[in-house]
mmCIF file of C-alpha atoms in Angstrom:
data_model
loop_
_atom_site.group_PDB
_atom_site.id
_atom_site.type_symbol
_atom_site.label_atom_id
_atom_site.label_comp_id
_atom_site.label_asym_id
_atom_site.label_seq_id
_atom_site.Cartn_x
_atom_site.Cartn_y
_atom_site.Cartn_z
ATOM 1 C CA MET A 118 95.087 46.396 60.941
ATOM 2 C CA GLU A 119 98.255 45.552 59.020
ATOM 3 C CA HIS A 120 96.298 44.642 55.870
ATOM 4 C CA ARG A 121 94.664 48.068 55.704
ATOM 5 C CA ARG A 122 96.481 50.839 53.858
ATOM 6 C CA ARG A 123 96.347 54.618 54.064
ATOM 7 C CA LEU A 124 95.165 56.708 51.128
ATOM 8 C CA ARG A 125 98.672 57.499 49.860
ATOM 9 C CA ASP A 126 99.652 53.836 50.102
ATOM 10 C CA ILE A 127 96.923 53.204 47.526
ATOM 11 C CA GLY A 128 98.500 55.812 45.255
ATOM 12 C CA ILE A 129 96.131 58.740 45.813
ATOM 13 C CA ARG A 130 97.549 62.126 46.739
ATOM 14 C CA ILE A 131 95.411 65.040 47.910
ATOM 15 C CA GLY A 132 96.506 68.637 47.384
ATOM 16 C CA ARG A 133 99.727 70.414 46.520
ATOM 17 C CA PHE A 134 101.419 70.693 49.922
ATOM 18 C CA GLU A 135 103.866 68.098 51.235
ATOM 19 C CA THR A 136 103.069 66.048 54.326
ATOM 20 C CA GLY A 137 105.191 65.674 57.438
ATOM 21 C CA ASP A 138 107.301 62.556 57.980
ATOM 22 C CA LEU A 139 104.432 60.626 59.575
ATOM 23 C CA ASN A 140 101.599 62.388 57.714
ATOM 24 C CA SER A 141 100.064 62.787 61.153
ATOM 25 C CA ILE A 142 99.107 65.385 63.738
ATOM 26 C CA THR A 143 102.088 64.078 65.706
ATOM 27 C CA ASP A 144 104.431 65.556 63.102
ATOM 28 C CA ILE A 145 104.010 68.639 65.312
ATOM 29 C CA GLN A 146 106.836 68.480 67.839
ATOM 30 C CA GLY A 147 105.595 67.283 71.231
ATOM 31 C CA VAL A 148 102.075 66.272 70.164
ATOM 32 C CA LYS A 149 101.020 62.740 71.150
ATOM 33 C CA VAL A 150 97.899 60.622 70.681
ATOM 34 C CA GLY A 151 96.641 57.729 72.800
ATOM 35 C CA HIS A 152 93.711 55.316 72.595
ATOM 36 C CA LYS A 153 91.735 53.040 74.848
ATOM 37 C CA THR A 154 89.692 50.549 72.831
ATOM 38 C CA ILE A 155 86.802 48.725 74.501
ATOM 39 C CA LYS A 156 85.393 45.681 72.668
ATOM 40 C CA GLU A 157 83.305 43.051 74.408
ATOM 41 C CA ASP A 158 80.313 40.803 73.718
ATOM 42 C CA LEU A 159 78.132 40.731 76.834
ATOM 43 C CA HIS A 160 76.079 37.820 78.172
ATOM 44 C CA ASN A 161 72.857 39.773 77.631
ATOM 45 C CA GLY A 162 73.576 39.910 73.901
ATOM 46 C CA ASN A 163 74.724 43.521 73.827
ATOM 47 C CA SER A 164 77.955 44.484 72.064
ATOM 48 C CA VAL A 165 80.490 46.987 73.374
ATOM 49 C CA ARG A 166 82.320 48.720 70.520
ATOM 50 C CA THR A 167 83.604 52.016 71.838
ATOM 51 C CA GLY A 168 86.565 53.752 73.458
ATOM 52 C CA VAL A 169 88.493 56.918 74.187
ATOM 53 C CA THR A 170 91.104 58.890 72.252
ATOM 54 C CA ALA A 171 93.386 61.517 73.810
ATOM 55 C CA ILE A 172 95.318 64.237 71.963
ATOM 56 C CA LEU A 173 98.081 65.900 73.989
ATOM 57 C CA PRO A 174 99.276 69.264 72.582
ATOM 58 C CA HIS A 175 102.488 68.715 74.539
ATOM 59 C CA SER A 176 103.792 66.192 77.057
ATOM 60 C CA ASP A 177 104.446 68.580 79.933
ATOM 61 C CA ASN A 178 101.908 69.848 82.461
ATOM 62 C CA LEU A 179 99.130 71.255 80.280
ATOM 63 C CA PHE A 180 97.397 72.995 83.171
ATOM 64 C CA LYS A 181 100.560 74.842 84.177
ATOM 65 C CA GLU A 182 101.647 75.534 80.588
ATOM 66 C CA LYS A 183 98.594 76.093 78.414
ATOM 67 C CA VAL A 184 98.565 76.390 74.621
ATOM 68 C CA ILE A 185 96.739 78.956 72.521
ATOM 69 C CA GLY A 186 93.529 77.466 71.191
ATOM 70 C CA ASN A 187 90.098 78.023 69.732
ATOM 71 C CA SER A 188 87.042 76.126 68.546
ATOM 72 C CA TYR A 189 84.676 76.481 65.644
ATOM 73 C CA VAL A 190 81.222 74.995 65.147
ATOM 74 C CA ILE A 191 80.318 73.990 61.595
ATOM 75 C CA ASN A 192 77.013 72.526 62.818
ATOM 76 C CA GLY A 193 76.185 72.506 66.506
ATOM 77 C CA PHE A 194 74.333 69.234 67.076
ATOM 78 C CA GLY A 195 76.982 68.125 69.579
ATOM 79 C CA LYS A 196 77.681 67.638 73.269
ATOM 80 C CA THR A 197 81.235 68.839 73.774
ATOM 81 C CA THR A 198 82.578 70.183 77.055
ATOM 82 C CA GLY A 199 85.047 73.005 77.572
ATOM 83 C CA THR A 200 84.646 74.880 74.292
ATOM 84 C CA ILE A 201 82.976 77.999 75.700
ATOM 85 C CA GLN A 202 85.974 78.697 77.934
ATOM 86 C CA ILE A 203 88.345 78.078 75.026
ATOM 87 C CA GLU A 204 86.447 80.700 73.031
ATOM 88 C CA GLU A 205 86.459 83.113 75.975
ATOM 89 C CA LEU A 206 90.102 82.796 77.057
ATOM 90 C CA GLY A 207 91.795 81.454 73.937
ATOM 91 C CA VAL A 208 93.752 78.710 75.712
ATOM 92 C CA ILE A 209 93.604 74.933 76.152
ATOM 93 C CA GLU A 210 94.742 73.495 79.481
ATOM 94 C CA SER A 211 93.863 69.802 79.248
ATOM 95 C CA PRO A 212 94.318 66.889 76.877
ATOM 96 C CA ILE A 213 91.711 67.014 74.111
ATOM 97 C CA MET A 214 89.533 63.941 74.621
ATOM 98 C CA LEU A 215 87.206 62.106 72.225
ATOM 99 C CA THR A 216 84.603 59.425 72.990
ATOM 100 C CA ASN A 217 80.967 58.487 72.358
ATOM 101 C CA THR A 218 78.088 60.845 73.137
ATOM 102 C CA LEU A 219 76.869 59.335 76.400
ATOM 103 C CA SER A 220 80.397 58.839 77.751
ATOM 104 C CA VAL A 221 81.354 62.515 77.819
ATOM 105 C CA PRO A 222 80.719 62.748 81.612
ATOM 106 C CA ALA A 223 82.857 59.691 82.400
ATOM 107 C CA VAL A 224 85.728 60.884 80.215
ATOM 108 C CA THR A 225 85.474 64.362 81.718
ATOM 109 C CA GLU A 226 85.744 62.868 85.223
ATOM 110 C CA GLY A 227 88.704 60.704 84.283
ATOM 111 C CA THR A 228 90.553 63.604 82.693
ATOM 112 C CA ILE A 229 89.854 65.792 85.721
ATOM 113 C CA ARG A 230 91.215 63.075 87.997
ATOM 114 C CA TYR A 231 94.359 62.829 85.844
ATOM 115 C CA LEU A 232 94.895 66.590 86.071
ATOM 116 C CA LEU A 233 94.169 66.671 89.818
ATOM 117 C CA ASP A 234 96.846 64.020 90.353
ATOM 118 C CA GLN A 235 99.279 66.224 88.426
ATOM 119 C CA ASN A 236 98.281 69.480 90.131
ATOM 120 C CA ASP A 237 97.456 69.567 93.849
ATOM 121 C CA ASP A 238 96.701 73.293 93.556
ATOM 122 C CA ILE A 239 93.627 72.847 91.304
ATOM 123 C CA GLY A 240 90.508 73.729 93.263
ATOM 124 C CA SER A 241 92.457 74.618 96.402
ATOM 125 C CA VAL A 242 94.852 77.543 96.026
ATOM 126 C CA THR A 243 93.916 78.244 92.403
ATOM 127 C CA GLY A 244 90.811 77.845 90.231
ATOM 128 C CA THR A 245 89.397 74.678 88.717
ATOM 129 C CA VAL A 246 90.342 73.211 85.338
ATOM 130 C CA ASN A 247 88.626 73.354 81.947
ATOM 131 C CA VAL A 248 88.545 69.873 80.409
ATOM 132 C CA VAL A 249 87.851 69.533 76.671
ATOM 133 C CA VAL A 250 85.862 66.491 75.521
ATOM 134 C CA GLY A 251 84.278 65.932 72.105
ATOM 135 C CA GLU A 252 81.963 63.160 70.974
ATOM 136 C CA CYS A 253 80.162 61.306 68.213
ATOM 137 C CA ASN A 254 77.262 58.850 68.451
ATOM 138 C CA ASP A 255 78.430 55.240 67.968
ATOM 139 C CA GLY A 256 75.056 53.711 68.873
ATOM 140 C CA PHE A 257 74.668 51.813 65.591
ATOM 141 C CA LEU A 258 77.539 49.459 66.498
ATOM 142 C CA ASN A 259 77.903 50.045 70.240
ATOM 143 C CA ASP A 260 75.654 49.459 73.254
ATOM 144 C CA ILE A 261 75.758 53.189 73.925
ATOM 145 C CA ARG A 262 73.045 52.994 76.613
ATOM 146 C CA GLY A 263 75.302 50.715 78.653
ATOM 147 C CA MET A 264 77.727 53.596 79.289
ATOM 148 C CA HIS A 265 80.686 51.210 79.320
ATOM 149 C CA VAL A 266 83.386 53.891 79.225
ATOM 150 C CA ARG A 267 84.661 54.596 82.723
ATOM 151 C CA PRO A 268 86.874 57.417 84.066
ATOM 152 C CA GLU A 269 89.893 55.112 84.248
ATOM 153 C CA HIS A 270 89.643 54.492 80.495
ATOM 154 C CA ALA A 271 90.261 58.186 79.879
ATOM 155 C CA ILE A 272 93.369 58.037 82.047
ATOM 156 C CA GLU A 273 94.595 54.972 80.139
ATOM 157 C CA ALA A 274 94.184 56.799 76.833
ATOM 158 C CA ILE A 275 96.173 59.775 78.126
ATOM 159 C CA THR A 276 99.014 57.748 79.655
ATOM 160 C CA SER A 277 99.364 55.559 76.537
ATOM 161 C CA ALA A 278 99.834 58.541 74.204
ATOM 162 C CA SER A 279 102.732 58.426 71.732
ATOM 163 C CA LYS A 280 103.804 59.814 68.367
ATOM 164 C CA ASP A 281 102.622 56.680 66.551
ATOM 165 C CA VAL A 282 98.931 57.166 65.784
ATOM 166 C CA VAL A 283 96.841 54.061 65.177
ATOM 167 C CA GLU A 284 93.974 54.848 62.792
ATOM 168 C CA GLY A 285 90.610 53.361 61.946
ATOM 169 C CA SER A 286 88.518 51.208 64.296
ATOM 170 C CA VAL A 287 90.380 52.140 67.456
ATOM 171 C CA GLY A 288 89.830 54.249 70.574
ATOM 172 C CA ALA A 289 86.924 56.636 70.191
ATOM 173 C CA GLY A 290 86.622 55.420 66.589
ATOM 174 C CA THR A 291 85.919 51.787 67.496
ATOM 175 C CA GLY A 292 82.168 52.025 66.863
ATOM 176 C CA MET A 293 81.981 54.911 64.409
ATOM 177 C CA SER A 294 80.611 54.853 60.851
ATOM 178 C CA CYS A 295 81.491 57.129 57.949
ATOM 179 C CA LEU A 296 79.769 57.524 54.582
ATOM 180 C CA GLY A 297 78.054 54.156 54.945
ATOM 181 C CA PHE A 298 81.267 52.280 55.729
ATOM 182 C CA LYS A 299 83.366 51.796 58.847
ATOM 183 C CA GLY A 300 84.877 55.087 59.977
ATOM 184 C CA GLY A 301 86.803 56.195 63.037
ATOM 185 C CA ILE A 302 90.200 57.782 63.619
ATOM 186 C CA GLY A 303 92.233 59.340 60.805
ATOM 187 C CA THR A 304 95.088 61.802 60.671
ATOM 188 C CA SER A 305 97.151 63.797 58.171
ATOM 189 C CA SER A 306 99.569 66.743 58.080
ATOM 190 C CA ARG A 307 100.949 69.438 55.813
ATOM 191 C CA VAL A 308 104.245 71.368 55.930
ATOM 192 C CA LYS A 309 105.152 74.861 54.767
ATOM 193 C CA THR A 310 108.558 76.593 54.869
ATOM 194 C CA VAL A 311 108.584 80.242 55.959
ATOM 195 C CA ASP A 312 111.896 82.145 56.095
ATOM 196 C CA GLY A 313 113.818 78.876 56.205
ATOM 197 C CA THR A 314 111.737 77.321 59.016
ATOM 198 C CA ASN A 315 109.385 74.403 58.466
ATOM 199 C CA TYR A 316 105.961 74.746 60.054
ATOM 200 C CA THR A 317 103.475 71.896 60.350
ATOM 201 C CA LEU A 318 99.684 71.816 60.402
ATOM 202 C CA GLY A 319 98.223 68.503 61.521
ATOM 203 C CA VAL A 320 94.686 67.143 61.741
ATOM 204 C CA LEU A 321 93.073 64.240 63.567
ATOM 205 C CA VAL A 322 89.430 63.349 62.897
ATOM 206 C CA LEU A 323 86.802 61.172 64.515
ATOM 207 C CA SER A 324 84.607 60.448 61.490
ATOM 208 C CA ASN A 325 81.000 59.370 61.973
ATOM 209 C CA TYR A 326 78.751 60.915 59.316
ATOM 210 C CA GLY A 327 77.085 60.422 55.966
ATOM 211 C CA LYS A 328 75.682 57.704 53.730
ATOM 212 C CA LYS A 329 77.143 55.852 50.757
ATOM 213 C CA GLU A 330 75.292 58.027 48.269
ATOM 214 C CA ASP A 331 76.986 61.106 49.776
ATOM 215 C CA ILE A 332 80.511 59.996 48.909
ATOM 216 C CA LEU A 333 82.610 62.246 46.674
ATOM 217 C CA MET A 334 85.644 60.287 45.569
ATOM 218 C CA PRO A 335 89.046 61.968 45.889
ATOM 219 C CA GLU A 336 90.639 63.287 42.693
ATOM 220 C CA SER A 337 87.642 62.538 40.458
ATOM 221 C CA ASN A 338 85.061 64.343 42.654
ATOM 222 C CA LYS A 339 82.501 61.814 41.396
ATOM 223 C CA ARG A 340 79.680 60.334 43.451
ATOM 224 C CA LEU A 341 79.408 56.575 43.803
ATOM 225 C CA HIS A 342 75.633 56.710 43.216
ATOM 226 C CA LYS A 343 74.949 54.001 45.749
ATOM 227 C CA SER A 344 71.350 53.506 46.812
ATOM 228 C CA SER A 345 70.201 54.492 50.276
ATOM 229 C CA GLU A 346 70.626 51.963 53.074
ATOM 230 C CA GLY A 347 67.062 52.621 54.115
ATOM 231 C CA ALA A 348 67.932 52.552 57.823
ATOM 232 C CA ASN A 349 66.552 55.334 59.997
ATOM 233 C CA LEU A 350 69.852 56.431 61.506
ATOM 234 C CA PRO A 351 71.023 59.684 63.085
ATOM 235 C CA ASP A 352 72.751 62.131 60.743
ATOM 236 C CA GLY A 353 76.111 61.501 62.446
ATOM 237 C CA SER A 354 78.960 63.802 63.370
ATOM 238 C CA ILE A 355 82.642 64.532 63.043
ATOM 239 C CA MET A 356 85.183 65.891 65.495
ATOM 240 C CA ILE A 357 88.137 67.636 63.854
ATOM 241 C CA ILE A 358 91.226 68.361 65.956
ATOM 242 C CA MET A 359 93.654 70.725 64.252
ATOM 243 C CA GLY A 360 97.091 71.625 65.560
ATOM 244 C CA THR A 361 100.091 73.603 64.351
ATOM 245 C CA ASP A 362 103.483 74.749 65.552
ATOM 246 C CA ALA A 363 103.126 77.962 63.535
ATOM 247 C CA PRO A 364 102.728 81.202 65.524
ATOM 248 C CA PHE A 365 99.042 82.038 65.182
ATOM 249 C CA ASN A 366 96.883 83.679 67.821
ATOM 250 C CA GLU A 367 93.463 82.417 68.871
ATOM 251 C CA ARG A 368 91.605 84.596 66.355
ATOM 252 C CA GLN A 369 93.814 83.403 63.507
ATOM 253 C CA LEU A 370 93.349 79.800 64.616
ATOM 254 C CA GLN A 371 89.598 80.203 64.315
ATOM 255 C CA ARG A 372 89.988 81.537 60.785
ATOM 256 C CA ILE A 373 92.031 78.455 59.882
ATOM 257 C CA SER A 374 89.532 76.197 61.678
ATOM 258 C CA LYS A 375 86.698 77.493 59.514
ATOM 259 C CA ARG A 376 88.433 76.031 56.466
ATOM 260 C CA ALA A 377 87.915 72.535 57.876
ATOM 261 C CA ALA A 378 84.379 72.798 56.504
ATOM 262 C CA PHE A 379 85.778 72.840 52.960
ATOM 263 C CA GLY A 380 87.800 69.674 53.529
ATOM 264 C CA LEU A 381 84.749 68.007 55.051
ATOM 265 C CA SER A 382 82.538 69.018 52.135
ATOM 266 C CA ARG A 383 85.029 67.605 49.620
ATOM 267 C CA THR A 384 84.238 64.122 50.955
ATOM 268 C CA GLY A 385 80.503 64.617 50.404
ATOM 269 C CA SER A 386 79.212 66.055 53.683
ATOM 270 C CA ALA A 387 76.661 68.872 53.675
ATOM 271 C CA ALA A 388 76.661 69.119 57.511
ATOM 272 C CA ALA A 389 73.165 67.693 57.995
ATOM 273 C CA HIS A 390 70.696 69.022 60.564
ATOM 274 C CA GLY A 391 71.574 66.400 63.187
ATOM 275 C CA SER A 392 75.304 66.376 62.559
ATOM 276 C CA GLY A 393 77.676 67.714 65.196
ATOM 277 C CA ASP A 394 80.600 69.025 63.144
ATOM 278 C CA ILE A 395 83.060 70.696 65.505
ATOM 279 C CA VAL A 396 86.662 71.870 65.161
ATOM 280 C CA ILE A 397 89.065 72.332 68.081
ATOM 281 C CA SER A 398 92.379 73.935 67.183
ATOM 282 C CA PHE A 399 95.611 74.797 68.949
ATOM 283 C CA SER A 400 99.092 76.206 68.371
ATOM 284 C CA THR A 401 102.155 74.970 70.234
ATOM 285 C CA ALA A 402 104.282 77.965 69.212
ATOM 286 C CA HIS A 403 103.765 79.687 72.582
ATOM 287 C CA ARG A 404 102.904 78.518 76.065
ATOM 288 C CA ILE A 405 100.782 80.488 78.494
ATOM 289 C CA ARG A 406 101.852 79.991 82.094
ATOM 290 C CA HIS A 407 99.165 79.462 84.700
ATOM 291 C CA TYR A 408 101.354 81.401 87.123
ATOM 292 C CA PRO A 409 102.937 84.203 85.041
ATOM 293 C CA SER A 410 106.146 85.722 86.367
ATOM 294 C CA LYS A 411 105.322 89.172 84.947
ATOM 295 C CA LEU A 412 102.242 91.314 84.493
ATOM 296 C CA ARG A 413 102.932 91.529 80.764
ATOM 297 C CA GLN A 414 103.717 88.838 78.255
ATOM 298 C CA SER A 415 104.735 89.310 74.646
ATOM 299 C CA PHE A 416 104.264 86.916 71.744
ATOM 300 C CA SER A 417 104.825 87.255 68.024
ATOM 301 C CA PHE A 418 102.409 86.013 65.357
ATOM 302 C CA PHE A 419 102.330 85.803 61.585
ATOM 303 C CA VAL A 420 100.902 88.822 59.805
ATOM 304 C CA GLU A 421 97.770 88.372 57.713
ATOM 305 C CA ASP A 422 98.396 90.684 54.773
ATOM 306 C CA GLY A 423 100.336 88.120 52.773
ATOM 307 C CA PRO A 424 100.105 84.575 51.412
ATOM 308 C CA ILE A 425 101.125 82.751 54.598
ATOM 309 C CA ILE A 426 97.735 82.433 56.243
ATOM 310 C CA SER A 427 96.051 81.681 52.910
ATOM 311 C CA ASP A 428 98.451 78.783 52.462
ATOM 312 C CA PHE A 429 97.524 77.516 55.925
ATOM 313 C CA PHE A 430 93.858 77.752 54.942
ATOM 314 C CA GLU A 431 94.596 75.459 52.003
ATOM 315 C CA MET A 432 96.744 73.155 54.114
ATOM 316 C CA ALA A 433 93.846 72.767 56.543
ATOM 317 C CA VAL A 434 91.450 71.851 53.729
ATOM 318 C CA GLU A 435 93.852 69.251 52.345
ATOM 319 C CA ALA A 436 94.701 67.707 55.722
ATOM 320 C CA VAL A 437 91.059 67.417 56.812
ATOM 321 C CA GLU A 438 90.045 65.708 53.575
ATOM 322 C CA GLU A 439 92.965 63.281 53.703
ATOM 323 C CA ALA A 440 92.495 62.538 57.415
ATOM 324 C CA ILE A 441 88.878 61.561 56.731
ATOM 325 C CA TRP A 442 89.927 59.259 53.917
ATOM 326 C CA ASN A 443 92.627 57.733 56.130
ATOM 327 C CA SER A 444 89.940 56.993 58.732
ATOM 328 C CA LEU A 445 88.009 55.088 56.060
ATOM 329 C CA CYS A 446 91.006 53.398 54.482
ATOM 330 C CA LYS A 447 92.424 52.119 57.783
ATOM 331 C CA ALA A 448 89.170 51.061 59.465
ATOM 332 C CA THR A 449 88.349 47.362 59.589
ATOM 333 C CA THR A 450 84.926 45.719 59.323
ATOM 334 C CA VAL A 451 83.035 45.701 62.630
ATOM 335 C CA ILE A 452 79.924 43.740 63.649
ATOM 336 C CA GLY A 453 78.315 45.153 66.742
ATOM 337 C CA GLN A 454 75.071 45.924 68.560
ATOM 338 C CA ASN A 455 72.015 43.991 67.299
ATOM 339 C CA GLY A 456 74.213 42.333 64.694
ATOM 340 C CA ASN A 457 74.662 45.650 62.885
ATOM 341 C CA LYS A 458 77.632 45.663 60.545
ATOM 342 C CA ARG A 459 79.854 48.285 58.979
ATOM 343 C CA ASP A 460 82.141 47.033 56.212
ATOM 344 C CA GLU A 461 85.635 48.344 55.674
ATOM 345 C CA PHE A 462 85.949 50.631 52.674
ATOM 346 C CA PRO A 463 86.784 48.586 49.539
ATOM 347 C CA TYR A 464 89.839 49.960 47.766
ATOM 348 C CA HIS A 465 88.614 48.914 44.314
ATOM 349 C CA LEU A 466 86.119 51.813 44.439
ATOM 350 C CA PHE A 467 89.031 54.213 43.898
ATOM 351 C CA LYS A 468 89.572 52.841 40.373
#
């Protein structure tokens, strides 16, 4: 993917806030991302173009030291696991996993097995574990009915995680389409200084929605006016993972998560009927121990009667929009199931 450039490498800047050093969700200290890409042409003529992506809020034991989290549904045509407990308890205790729709069970099993290996108390002397898995439908390019993702692929994605995020046609994004072109994995970040301390908000997306005629170009906000492909395809989806090291509680995180819809809409999405548009958010500012040493625990959070949270709203909008464009700009052309093809986004369209 060396020949493919990110949006800023093409000379296009989104928003007024500065990015982190990597312009990535991994600009948040401790956050890592890993992929397992599965590409194979089978003897029966089917094409495997799929994979798994893992986002680790920190590199320690996530079950023992949970992070504050929340989720928000822009449009609920999706098959995620674990979000109802996040909404109930306000914590995340597993890697956040992404894959294709029919592979959610396999990835859930693999992630459970990874956490069981780390924690011999799960399901014995303490409760079970809440695994978070999100999905998009890659059936246009991938033999999705073949269910080629196995539990061990989830473990490989987790154990390969690092600060260097590969974008585009990789991991869970291998078979995804976006706005009529090849989509997949994209990431971006924004930084704000508060009382002399830099705080980062980072986003990673799995983009798989829209048609060419939906596209709103960055900066100009103009449509490309491409004709419809004519194919009878599902509406598509997007998973948006949003993290920060700023001290926000679970309710505040949901307020920030809601602003992802604005970043998504800036690219041309109207969150169609069959689109699963889901945000999962977390803050690494505090850790919640599975075995607390005291009956009370105290945390501090930013107040909401000033400009700080409004700035984070705007940072979220900017980072989501740019992450989506990075997923398009970095993705490479893929030919897959039934000879279906998704071309890489041509940079000359930005002119």
